[in-house]
PDB file of N, CA and C in Angstrom:
ATOM      1  N   PHE A   1       0.821  -1.185   0.000  1.00  0.00           N
ATOM      2  CA  PHE A   1       0.000   0.000   0.000  1.00  0.00           C
ATOM      3  C   PHE A   1       0.870   1.257   0.000  1.00  0.00           C
ATOM      4  N   ILE A   2       1.860   1.296   0.869  1.00  0.00           N
ATOM      5  CA  ILE A   2       2.732   2.471   0.964  1.00  0.00           C
ATOM      6  C   ILE A   2       3.460   2.693  -0.354  1.00  0.00           C
ATOM      7  N   SER A   3       4.001   1.631  -0.932  1.00  0.00           N
ATOM      8  CA  SER A   3       4.705   1.749  -2.218  1.00  0.00           C
ATOM      9  C   SER A   3       3.761   2.178  -3.327  1.00  0.00           C
ATOM     10  N   SER A   4       2.545   1.656  -3.332  1.00  0.00           N
ATOM     11  CA  SER A   4       1.593   2.001  -4.394  1.00  0.00           C
ATOM     12  C   SER A   4       1.184   3.462  -4.346  1.00  0.00           C
ATOM     13  N   ARG A   5       1.393   4.113  -3.220  1.00  0.00           N
ATOM     14  CA  ARG A   5       1.084   5.537  -3.084  1.00  0.00           C
ATOM     15  C   ARG A   5       2.315   6.422  -3.307  1.00  0.00           C
ATOM     16  N   GLY A   6       3.455   5.791  -3.665  1.00  0.00           N
ATOM     17  CA  GLY A   6       4.652   6.557  -3.976  1.00  0.00           C
ATOM     18  C   GLY A   6       5.563   6.851  -2.800  1.00  0.00           C
ATOM     19  N   TYR A   7       5.354   6.172  -1.668  1.00  0.00           N
ATOM     20  CA  TYR A   7       6.159   6.444  -0.480  1.00  0.00           C
ATOM     21  C   TYR A   7       7.055   5.281  -0.077  1.00  0.00           C
ATOM     22  N   GLY A   8       7.233   4.295  -0.941  1.00  0.00           N
ATOM     23  CA  GLY A   8       8.027   3.116  -0.615  1.00  0.00           C
ATOM     24  C   GLY A   8       9.432   3.430  -0.146  1.00  0.00           C
ATOM     25  N   GLU A   9      10.068   4.410  -0.745  1.00  0.00           N
ATOM     26  CA  GLU A   9      11.442   4.749  -0.352  1.00  0.00           C
ATOM     27  C   GLU A   9      11.523   5.351   1.048  1.00  0.00           C
ATOM     28  N   TYR A  10      10.396   5.781   1.598  1.00  0.00           N
ATOM     29  CA  TYR A  10      10.377   6.388   2.931  1.00  0.00           C
ATOM     30  C   TYR A  10       9.939   5.409   4.021  1.00  0.00           C
ATOM     31  N   PHE A  11       9.701   4.151   3.626  1.00  0.00           N
ATOM     32  CA  PHE A  11       9.304   3.117   4.578  1.00  0.00           C
ATOM     33  C   PHE A  11      10.551   2.316   4.927  1.00  0.00           C
ATOM     34  N   GLY A  12      11.325   2.805   5.895  1.00  0.00           N
ATOM     35  CA  GLY A  12      12.616   2.202   6.199  1.00  0.00           C
ATOM     36  C   GLY A  12      12.650   1.354   7.452  1.00  0.00           C
ATOM     37  N   HIS A  13      11.516   1.145   8.076  1.00  0.00           N
ATOM     38  CA  HIS A  13      11.470   0.391   9.328  1.00  0.00           C
ATOM     39  C   HIS A  13      10.745  -0.924   9.115  1.00  0.00           C
ATOM     40  N   GLY A  14      10.795  -1.774  10.131  1.00  0.00           N
ATOM     41  CA  GLY A  14      10.009  -3.001  10.092  1.00  0.00           C
ATOM     42  C   GLY A  14       8.526  -2.682  10.240  1.00  0.00           C
ATOM     43  N   LEU A  15       7.709  -3.696  10.116  1.00  0.00           N
ATOM     44  CA  LEU A  15       6.261  -3.503  10.192  1.00  0.00           C
ATOM     45  C   LEU A  15       5.733  -3.569  11.624  1.00  0.00           C
ATOM     46  N   GLY A  16       6.472  -4.199  12.522  1.00  0.00           N
ATOM     47  CA  GLY A  16       6.004  -4.299  13.900  1.00  0.00           C
ATOM     48  C   GLY A  16       6.931  -5.145  14.747  1.00  0.00           C
ATOM     49  N   HIS A  17       6.467  -5.487  15.944  1.00  0.00           N
ATOM     50  CA  HIS A  17       7.285  -6.246  16.894  1.00  0.00           C
ATOM     51  C   HIS A  17       6.385  -6.887  17.934  1.00  0.00           C
ATOM     52  N   GLY A  18       6.939  -7.843  18.639  1.00  0.00           N
ATOM     53  CA  GLY A  18       6.210  -8.489  19.717  1.00  0.00           C
ATOM     54  C   GLY A  18       5.974  -7.535  20.871  1.00  0.00           C
ATOM     55  N   VAL A  19       4.960  -7.847  21.683  1.00  0.00           N
ATOM     56  CA  VAL A  19       4.610  -7.048  22.854  1.00  0.00           C
ATOM     57  C   VAL A  19       4.528  -7.997  24.046  1.00  0.00           C
ATOM     58  N   GLY A  20       5.059  -7.557  25.164  1.00  0.00           N
ATOM     59  CA  GLY A  20       5.026  -8.392  26.367  1.00  0.00           C
ATOM     60  C   GLY A  20       5.509  -7.605  27.555  1.00  0.00           C
ATOM     61  N   LEU A  21       6.644  -8.009  28.117  1.00  0.00           N
ATOM     62  CA  LEU A  21       7.203  -7.314  29.267  1.00  0.00           C
ATOM     63  C   LEU A  21       7.995  -6.080  28.868  1.00  0.00           C
ATOM     64  N   GLU A  22       8.514  -6.067  27.657  1.00  0.00           N
ATOM     65  CA  GLU A  22       9.300  -4.937  27.160  1.00  0.00           C
ATOM     66  C   GLU A  22       8.509  -4.196  26.089  1.00  0.00           C
ATOM     67  N   VAL A  23       8.918  -2.980  25.805  1.00  0.00           N
ATOM     68  CA  VAL A  23       8.249  -2.186  24.768  1.00  0.00           C
ATOM     69  C   VAL A  23       8.425  -2.823  23.398  1.00  0.00           C
ATOM     70  N   HIS A  24       9.642  -3.239  23.074  1.00  0.00           N
ATOM     71  CA  HIS A  24       9.927  -3.913  21.805  1.00  0.00           C
ATOM     72  C   HIS A  24      10.475  -5.297  22.112  1.00  0.00           C
ATOM     73  N   GLU A  25       9.768  -6.322  21.677  1.00  0.00           N
ATOM     74  CA  GLU A  25      10.169  -7.698  21.934  1.00  0.00           C
ATOM     75  C   GLU A  25      10.205  -8.496  20.641  1.00  0.00           C
ATOM     76  N   TYR A  26      10.801  -9.682  20.749  1.00  0.00           N
ATOM     77  CA  TYR A  26      10.789 -10.664  19.681  1.00  0.00           C
ATOM     78  C   TYR A  26       9.340 -11.118  19.508  1.00  0.00           C
ATOM     79  N   PRO A  27       8.859 -11.397  18.355  1.00  0.00           N
ATOM     80  CA  PRO A  27       9.578 -11.386  17.084  1.00  0.00           C
ATOM     81  C   PRO A  27       9.500 -10.020  16.408  1.00  0.00           C
ATOM     82  N   ALA A  28      10.477  -9.763  15.566  1.00  0.00           N
ATOM     83  CA  ALA A  28      10.408  -8.590  14.697  1.00  0.00           C
ATOM     84  C   ALA A  28       9.475  -8.946  13.543  1.00  0.00           C
ATOM     85  N   ILE A  29       8.559  -8.066  13.229  1.00  0.00           N
ATOM     86  CA  ILE A  29       7.632  -8.285  12.123  1.00  0.00           C
ATOM     87  C   ILE A  29       8.169  -7.499  10.929  1.00  0.00           C
ATOM     88  N   CYS A  30       8.796  -8.215  10.008  1.00  0.00           N
ATOM     89  CA  CYS A  30       9.389  -7.578   8.831  1.00  0.00           C
ATOM     90  C   CYS A  30       9.494  -8.607   7.709  1.00  0.00           C
ATOM     91  N   SER A  31       9.862  -8.145   6.541  1.00  0.00           N
ATOM     92  CA  SER A  31       9.921  -9.036   5.375  1.00  0.00           C
ATOM     93  C   SER A  31      10.984 -10.126   5.524  1.00  0.00           C
ATOM     94  N   ARG A  32      11.987  -9.914   6.367  1.00  0.00           N
ATOM     95  CA  ARG A  32      13.061 -10.901   6.546  1.00  0.00           C
ATOM     96  C   ARG A  32      12.770 -11.914   7.654  1.00  0.00           C
ATOM     97  N   SER A  33      11.706 -11.699   8.400  1.00  0.00           N
ATOM     98  CA  SER A  33      11.390 -12.566   9.534  1.00  0.00           C
ATOM     99  C   SER A  33      10.951 -13.949   9.074  1.00  0.00           C
ATOM    100  N   GLU A  34      11.461 -14.966   9.743  1.00  0.00           N
ATOM    101  CA  GLU A  34      11.053 -16.342   9.469  1.00  0.00           C
ATOM    102  C   GLU A  34      10.201 -16.895  10.607  1.00  0.00           C
ATOM    103  N   GLN A  35       9.889 -16.056  11.582  1.00  0.00           N
ATOM    104  CA  GLN A  35       9.081 -16.459  12.734  1.00  0.00           C
ATOM    105  C   GLN A  35       7.655 -16.771  12.300  1.00  0.00           C
ATOM    106  N   LYS A  36       7.143 -17.915  12.720  1.00  0.00           N
ATOM    107  CA  LYS A  36       5.743 -18.262  12.468  1.00  0.00           C
ATOM    108  C   LYS A  36       4.921 -17.734  13.634  1.00  0.00           C
ATOM    109  N   LEU A  37       3.841 -17.056  13.310  1.00  0.00           N
ATOM    110  CA  LEU A  37       2.970 -16.529  14.351  1.00  0.00           C
ATOM    111  C   LEU A  37       2.110 -17.658  14.899  1.00  0.00           C
ATOM    112  N   ARG A  38       1.991 -17.709  16.231  1.00  0.00           N
ATOM    113  CA  ARG A  38       1.230 -18.767  16.899  1.00  0.00           C
ATOM    114  C   ARG A  38       0.106 -18.154  17.730  1.00  0.00           C
ATOM    115  N   GLU A  39      -0.912 -18.940  17.944  1.00  0.00           N
ATOM    116  CA  GLU A  39      -2.050 -18.494  18.740  1.00  0.00           C
ATOM    117  C   GLU A  39      -1.570 -17.958  20.089  1.00  0.00           C
ATOM    118  N   GLY A  40      -2.112 -16.816  20.478  1.00  0.00           N
ATOM    119  CA  GLY A  40      -1.767 -16.201  21.753  1.00  0.00           C
ATOM    120  C   GLY A  40      -0.661 -15.168  21.664  1.00  0.00           C
ATOM    121  N   MET A  41       0.091 -15.145  20.564  1.00  0.00           N
ATOM    122  CA  MET A  41       1.147 -14.144  20.423  1.00  0.00           C
ATOM    123  C   MET A  41       0.514 -12.765  20.241  1.00  0.00           C
ATOM    124  N   VAL A  42       1.105 -11.771  20.876  1.00  0.00           N
ATOM    125  CA  VAL A  42       0.633 -10.391  20.770  1.00  0.00           C
ATOM    126  C   VAL A  42       1.742  -9.578  20.126  1.00  0.00           C
ATOM    127  N   PHE A  43       1.382  -8.799  19.130  1.00  0.00           N
ATOM    128  CA  PHE A  43       2.380  -7.982  18.451  1.00  0.00           C
ATOM    129  C   PHE A  43       1.740  -6.728  17.886  1.00  0.00           C
ATOM    130  N   THR A  44       2.579  -5.806  17.453  1.00  0.00           N
ATOM    131  CA  THR A  44       2.092  -4.574  16.844  1.00  0.00           C
ATOM    132  C   THR A  44       2.167  -4.678  15.328  1.00  0.00           C
ATOM    133  N   VAL A  45       1.301  -3.928  14.688  1.00  0.00           N
ATOM    134  CA  VAL A  45       1.376  -3.683  13.250  1.00  0.00           C
ATOM    135  C   VAL A  45       1.447  -2.166  13.150  1.00  0.00           C
ATOM    136  N   GLU A  46       2.605  -1.647  12.742  1.00  0.00           N
ATOM    137  CA  GLU A  46       2.828  -0.203  12.805  1.00  0.00           C
ATOM    138  C   GLU A  46       3.622   0.316  11.607  1.00  0.00           C
ATOM    139  N   PRO A  47       3.029   0.278  10.434  1.00  0.00           N
ATOM    140  CA  PRO A  47       3.746   0.833   9.284  1.00  0.00           C
ATOM    141  C   PRO A  47       3.966   2.334   9.479  1.00  0.00           C
ATOM    142  N   GLY A  48       5.102   2.815   9.049  1.00  0.00           N
ATOM    143  CA  GLY A  48       5.391   4.239   9.173  1.00  0.00           C
ATOM    144  C   GLY A  48       6.195   4.737   7.997  1.00  0.00           C
ATOM    145  N   ILE A  49       5.987   5.987   7.662  1.00  0.00           N
ATOM    146  CA  ILE A  49       6.811   6.623   6.632  1.00  0.00           C
ATOM    147  C   ILE A  49       7.405   7.898   7.222  1.00  0.00           C
ATOM    148  N   TYR A  50       8.623   8.191   6.787  1.00  0.00           N
ATOM    149  CA  TYR A  50       9.341   9.371   7.258  1.00  0.00           C
ATOM    150  C   TYR A  50       9.957  10.060   6.057  1.00  0.00           C
ATOM    151  N   VAL A  51       9.470  11.260   5.746  1.00  0.00           N
ATOM    152  CA  VAL A  51       9.925  12.015   4.586  1.00  0.00           C
ATOM    153  C   VAL A  51      10.874  13.105   5.080  1.00  0.00           C
ATOM    154  N   PRO A  52      12.159  13.047   4.681  1.00  0.00           N
ATOM    155  CA  PRO A  52      13.127  14.042   5.133  1.00  0.00           C
ATOM    156  C   PRO A  52      12.662  15.466   4.824  1.00  0.00           C
ATOM    157  N   GLY A  53      12.811  16.337   5.806  1.00  0.00           N
ATOM    158  CA  GLY A  53      12.455  17.737   5.633  1.00  0.00           C
ATOM    159  C   GLY A  53      10.971  18.029   5.786  1.00  0.00           C
ATOM    160  N   ILE A  54      10.151  16.983   5.899  1.00  0.00           N
ATOM    161  CA  ILE A  54       8.704  17.193   6.044  1.00  0.00           C
ATOM    162  C   ILE A  54       8.208  16.622   7.366  1.00  0.00           C
ATOM    163  N   GLY A  55       8.495  15.353   7.625  1.00  0.00           N
ATOM    164  CA  GLY A  55       8.035  14.708   8.853  1.00  0.00           C
ATOM    165  C   GLY A  55       7.654  13.269   8.587  1.00  0.00           C
ATOM    166  N   GLY A  56       6.913  12.701   9.492  1.00  0.00           N
ATOM    167  CA  GLY A  56       6.538  11.305   9.331  1.00  0.00           C
ATOM    168  C   GLY A  56       5.271  10.966  10.077  1.00  0.00           C
ATOM    169  N   VAL A  57       4.827   9.749   9.852  1.00  0.00           N
ATOM    170  CA  VAL A  57       3.633   9.257  10.532  1.00  0.00           C
ATOM    171  C   VAL A  57       3.770   7.751  10.730  1.00  0.00           C
ATOM    172  N   ARG A  58       3.246   7.282  11.848  1.00  0.00           N
ATOM    173  CA  ARG A  58       3.222   5.849  12.139  1.00  0.00           C
ATOM    174  C   ARG A  58       1.900   5.581  12.860  1.00  0.00           C
ATOM    175  N   ILE A  59       1.090   4.715  12.276  1.00  0.00           N
ATOM    176  CA  ILE A  59      -0.185   4.314  12.871  1.00  0.00           C
ATOM    177  C   ILE A  59       0.020   2.907  13.434  1.00  0.00           C
ATOM    178  N   GLU A  60      -0.304   2.708  14.704  1.00  0.00           N
ATOM    179  CA  GLU A  60      -0.002   1.415  15.344  1.00  0.00           C
ATOM    180  C   GLU A  60      -1.259   0.739  15.876  1.00  0.00           C
ATOM    181  N   ASP A  61      -1.361  -0.548  15.602  1.00  0.00           N
ATOM    182  CA  ASP A  61      -2.397  -1.396  16.186  1.00  0.00           C
ATOM    183  C   ASP A  61      -1.712  -2.519  16.945  1.00  0.00           C
ATOM    184  N   THR A  62      -2.323  -2.945  18.037  1.00  0.00           N
ATOM    185  CA  THR A  62      -1.865  -4.120  18.763  1.00  0.00           C
ATOM    186  C   THR A  62      -2.846  -5.244  18.455  1.00  0.00           C
ATOM    187  N   VAL A  63      -2.320  -6.395  18.049  1.00  0.00           N
ATOM    188  CA  VAL A  63      -3.165  -7.523  17.657  1.00  0.00           C
ATOM    189  C   VAL A  63      -2.729  -8.783  18.396  1.00  0.00           C
ATOM    190  N   VAL A  64      -3.669  -9.715  18.539  1.00  0.00           N
ATOM    191  CA  VAL A  64      -3.377 -11.021  19.127  1.00  0.00           C
ATOM    192  C   VAL A  64      -3.762 -12.080  18.103  1.00  0.00           C
ATOM    193  N   VAL A  65      -2.916 -13.087  17.970  1.00  0.00           N
ATOM    194  CA  VAL A  65      -3.189 -14.192  17.052  1.00  0.00           C
ATOM    195  C   VAL A  65      -4.214 -15.113  17.716  1.00  0.00           C
ATOM    196  N   THR A  66      -5.266 -15.461  16.968  1.00  0.00           N
ATOM    197  CA  THR A  66      -6.318 -16.348  17.466  1.00  0.00           C
ATOM    198  C   THR A  66      -6.283 -17.661  16.685  1.00  0.00           C
ATOM    199  N   THR A  67      -7.143 -18.590  17.039  1.00  0.00           N
ATOM    200  CA  THR A  67      -7.170 -19.886  16.347  1.00  0.00           C
ATOM    201  C   THR A  67      -7.545 -19.753  14.881  1.00  0.00           C
ATOM    202  N   ASP A  68      -8.323 -18.721  14.554  1.00  0.00           N
ATOM    203  CA  ASP A  68      -8.764 -18.574  13.166  1.00  0.00           C
ATOM    204  C   ASP A  68      -8.337 -17.263  12.523  1.00  0.00           C
ATOM    205  N   GLY A  69      -7.295 -16.636  13.036  1.00  0.00           N
ATOM    206  CA  GLY A  69      -6.805 -15.391  12.440  1.00  0.00           C
ATOM    207  C   GLY A  69      -6.184 -14.487  13.484  1.00  0.00           C
ATOM    208  N   PHE A  70      -6.809 -13.324  13.672  1.00  0.00           N
ATOM    209  CA  PHE A  70      -6.299 -12.374  14.652  1.00  0.00           C
ATOM    210  C   PHE A  70      -7.441 -11.516  15.168  1.00  0.00           C
ATOM    211  N   GLU A  71      -7.188 -10.850  16.299  1.00  0.00           N
ATOM    212  CA  GLU A  71      -8.124  -9.880  16.857  1.00  0.00           C
ATOM    213  C   GLU A  71      -7.358  -8.597  17.108  1.00  0.00           C
ATOM    214  N   CYS A  72      -7.892  -7.493  16.629  1.00  0.00           N
ATOM    215  CA  CYS A  72      -7.275  -6.193  16.868  1.00  0.00           C
ATOM    216  C   CYS A  72      -7.676  -5.723  18.264  1.00  0.00           C
ATOM    217  N   LEU A  73      -6.684  -5.445  19.108  1.00  0.00           N
ATOM    218  CA  LEU A  73      -6.935  -5.001  20.476  1.00  0.00           C
ATOM    219  C   LEU A  73      -7.048  -3.485  20.575  1.00  0.00           C
ATOM    220  N   THR A  74      -6.671  -2.782  19.528  1.00  0.00           N
ATOM    221  CA  THR A  74      -6.728  -1.324  19.509  1.00  0.00           C
ATOM    222  C   THR A  74      -8.164  -0.889  19.258  1.00  0.00           C
ATOM    223  N   SER A  75      -8.684  -0.024  20.112  1.00  0.00           N
ATOM    224  CA  SER A  75     -10.083   0.391  19.975  1.00  0.00           C
ATOM    225  C   SER A  75     -10.246   1.813  19.437  1.00  0.00           C
ATOM    226  N   ILE A  76      -9.158   2.477  19.155  1.00  0.00           N
ATOM    227  CA  ILE A  76      -9.231   3.846  18.643  1.00  0.00           C
ATOM    228  C   ILE A  76      -9.641   3.813  17.173  1.00  0.00           C
ATOM    229  N   PRO A  77     -10.689   4.558  16.783  1.00  0.00           N
ATOM    230  CA  PRO A  77     -11.066   4.588  15.359  1.00  0.00           C
ATOM    231  C   PRO A  77     -10.023   5.346  14.545  1.00  0.00           C
ATOM    232  N   LYS A  78      -9.911   4.972  13.284  1.00  0.00           N
ATOM    233  CA  LYS A  78      -8.949   5.633  12.395  1.00  0.00           C
ATOM    234  C   LYS A  78      -9.707   6.406  11.331  1.00  0.00           C
ATOM    235  N   GLN A  79      -9.493   7.691  11.310  1.00  0.00           N
ATOM    236  CA  GLN A  79     -10.080   8.538  10.286  1.00  0.00           C
ATOM    237  C   GLN A  79      -8.947   9.358   9.701  1.00  0.00           C
ATOM    238  N   PHE A  80      -8.677   9.145   8.427  1.00  0.00           N
ATOM    239  CA  PHE A  80      -7.573   9.820   7.778  1.00  0.00           C
ATOM    240  C   PHE A  80      -8.018  11.167   7.237  1.00  0.00           C
ATOM    241  N   LYS A  81      -7.189  12.158   7.420  1.00  0.00           N
ATOM    242  CA  LYS A  81      -7.437  13.489   6.884  1.00  0.00           C
ATOM    243  C   LYS A  81      -6.206  13.913   6.108  1.00  0.00           C
ATOM    244  N   GLN A  82      -6.424  14.497   4.971  1.00  0.00           N
ATOM    245  CA  GLN A  82      -5.306  14.989   4.170  1.00  0.00           C
ATOM    246  C   GLN A  82      -4.948  16.387   4.640  1.00  0.00           C
ATOM    247  N   LEU A  83      -3.672  16.588   4.900  1.00  0.00           N
ATOM    248  CA  LEU A  83      -3.176  17.881   5.355  1.00  0.00           C
ATOM    249  C   LEU A  83      -2.413  18.559   4.242  1.00  0.00           C
ATOM    250  N   SER A  84      -2.565  19.848   4.127  1.00  0.00           N
ATOM    251  CA  SER A  84      -1.787  20.612   3.153  1.00  0.00           C
ATOM    252  C   SER A  84      -0.473  21.000   3.797  1.00  0.00           C
ATOM    253  N   LEU A  85       0.618  20.777   3.083  1.00  0.00           N
ATOM    254  CA  LEU A  85       1.935  21.125   3.623  1.00  0.00           C
ATOM    255  C   LEU A  85       2.486  22.338   2.940  1.00  0.00           C
TER     256      LEU A  85
END
């Protein structure tokens, strides 16, 4: 999605990480990860873009893996607004 909107070069971070006792935990959620997600694992999905000289944005959801997929634990609604720079 980010690349299709022309911002792929500004997406330089992983997609997320595990959540538990520490702020950032194993597993790293990225294209190089070989970790298989298992039921009960909690992790973030937080794509972000950072454009030099302008700024950046990162929207984060916390999700838990369930027997038949996942459940989003984040309850904040997302409404996107376009800002003029």
